[in-house]
């Protein structure tokens, strides 16, 4: 198919190889052509025939296969793809890549290629944490090789920790992100999302009802337009956007530090429902009821206003800063005043009175407030709000006309 994107999938020898079959299936469904290469060790787990059957293409195995050299030399095989994906990337395969070995088809392809490479490591937690693997990982990253995962969790060997291969859907999201071309390609955009939790003691905290759904949807919509995302989220219940770099924080102060560390960015969207106050007299041991039954007095201190701080930066101010105004009364007047007060470029105002069902719900009704005035958008799903906002951002950044 003309214009079809092509992945060369190198399957290393690990139990996670069975998940690579699912990756082939998902990638094909997403429109990719996938050619598979198995290492000898991979064939102990899944047969080349399975990969050939699912990919609908020949699965390559041996370096010194004369037919292959006549039909498709290894150099051509390694360069015909838009992206080479190594999944699972075993500790051994990573070591070979880092050392520049070329003693079988997989390692030779990886050494001969000038195509971008993405690896999905999978190994026992101790192997992953071993200094040799750490060194190899640093070398590979330094060579410009992309890494997705590994995940943390229970492993086939019975141990627990980082080392499980990333799920096929997450690998595919990363593949799409790397091959993405879109109006926002090359732009870096920050999105904050979710509530913050402000501790009272080790078991209690102050929070709010934000689910993080709107922030996740905005990050996903911007990523779909090709932007590189930095997604800073508090403890939200909404799923994290796939294929987006996520920085998890708990408190407003942690969110502020993560935001500042992420600068410079081209645009910053502050969708988080940051707690305005934290408990100044939070304690590190659980509070007990005392004999008098008198409730403890919580002393509140103001949290940093991240949106205001970023909007007023003299250096590194993003070209476009967008805030949200969740209001229950006089939505437009309050949001317009908020835009001035914060110093941001746009405010997306929404009515969060409980009867609207917006806070924590799947729909949103927003008004976009810019220097030019207020534009009311019809009530629509949070995904549609996100897509429309992403388009407006692309226009504001001059990425589309
Ligand atoms: O002042 P208010 O909380 O209503 O402002 C809402 C906007 O400001 C949102 O965009 C929110 O993400 C941002 N904000 C912030 N830091 C705070 C409070 C709000 O970034 N401490």
mmCIF file of C-alpha atoms in Angstrom, residues 190-195 208 210-219 231-234 255 268-274 307 322-326 348 350 359 364 389:
data_model
loop_
_atom_site.group_PDB
_atom_site.id
_atom_site.type_symbol
_atom_site.label_atom_id
_atom_site.label_comp_id
_atom_site.label_asym_id
_atom_site.label_seq_id
_atom_site.Cartn_x
_atom_site.Cartn_y
_atom_site.Cartn_z
ATOM 1 C CA UNK A 190 3.163 21.047 28.867
ATOM 2 C CA UNK A 191 -0.202 19.987 30.291
ATOM 3 C CA UNK A 192 -1.037 19.867 34.006
ATOM 4 C CA UNK A 193 -3.929 17.682 35.058
ATOM 5 C CA UNK A 194 -5.836 16.119 37.910
ATOM 6 C CA UNK A 195 -6.310 17.204 41.502
ATOM 7 C CA UNK A 208 -11.078 17.900 45.152
ATOM 8 C CA UNK A 210 -11.243 16.565 39.565
ATOM 9 C CA UNK A 211 -10.901 13.267 37.662
ATOM 10 C CA UNK A 212 -8.171 14.473 35.307
ATOM 11 C CA UNK A 213 -10.324 13.426 32.314
ATOM 12 C CA UNK A 214 -10.148 16.807 30.571
ATOM 13 C CA UNK A 215 -6.378 17.130 31.073
ATOM 14 C CA UNK A 216 -5.735 13.591 29.761
ATOM 15 C CA UNK A 217 -7.929 14.262 26.733
ATOM 16 C CA UNK A 218 -6.092 17.523 25.970
ATOM 17 C CA UNK A 219 -2.681 15.833 26.188
ATOM 18 C CA UNK A 231 2.083 15.672 31.162
ATOM 19 C CA UNK A 232 2.286 16.580 34.854
ATOM 20 C CA UNK A 233 -0.534 14.982 36.766
ATOM 21 C CA UNK A 234 -1.713 14.807 40.350
ATOM 22 C CA UNK A 255 3.505 20.056 40.664
ATOM 23 C CA UNK A 268 1.532 25.327 28.640
ATOM 24 C CA UNK A 269 -2.022 24.225 29.406
ATOM 25 C CA UNK A 270 -2.973 24.313 33.077
ATOM 26 C CA UNK A 271 -5.909 21.938 33.372
ATOM 27 C CA UNK A 272 -5.049 20.753 36.903
ATOM 28 C CA UNK A 273 -7.409 21.531 39.754
ATOM 29 C CA UNK A 274 -4.617 22.582 42.064
ATOM 30 C CA UNK A 307 -0.397 29.310 36.288
ATOM 31 C CA UNK A 322 -3.755 28.607 28.870
ATOM 32 C CA UNK A 323 -5.578 28.384 32.195
ATOM 33 C CA UNK A 324 -8.937 27.003 33.255
ATOM 34 C CA UNK A 325 -11.546 28.675 35.373
ATOM 35 C CA UNK A 326 -13.947 26.338 37.101
ATOM 36 C CA UNK A 348 -11.168 28.148 29.269
ATOM 37 C CA UNK A 350 -16.452 26.134 32.680
ATOM 38 C CA UNK A 359 -16.858 17.994 37.389
ATOM 39 C CA UNK A 364 -17.860 19.906 29.285
ATOM 40 C CA UNK A 389 -8.592 23.296 21.891
#
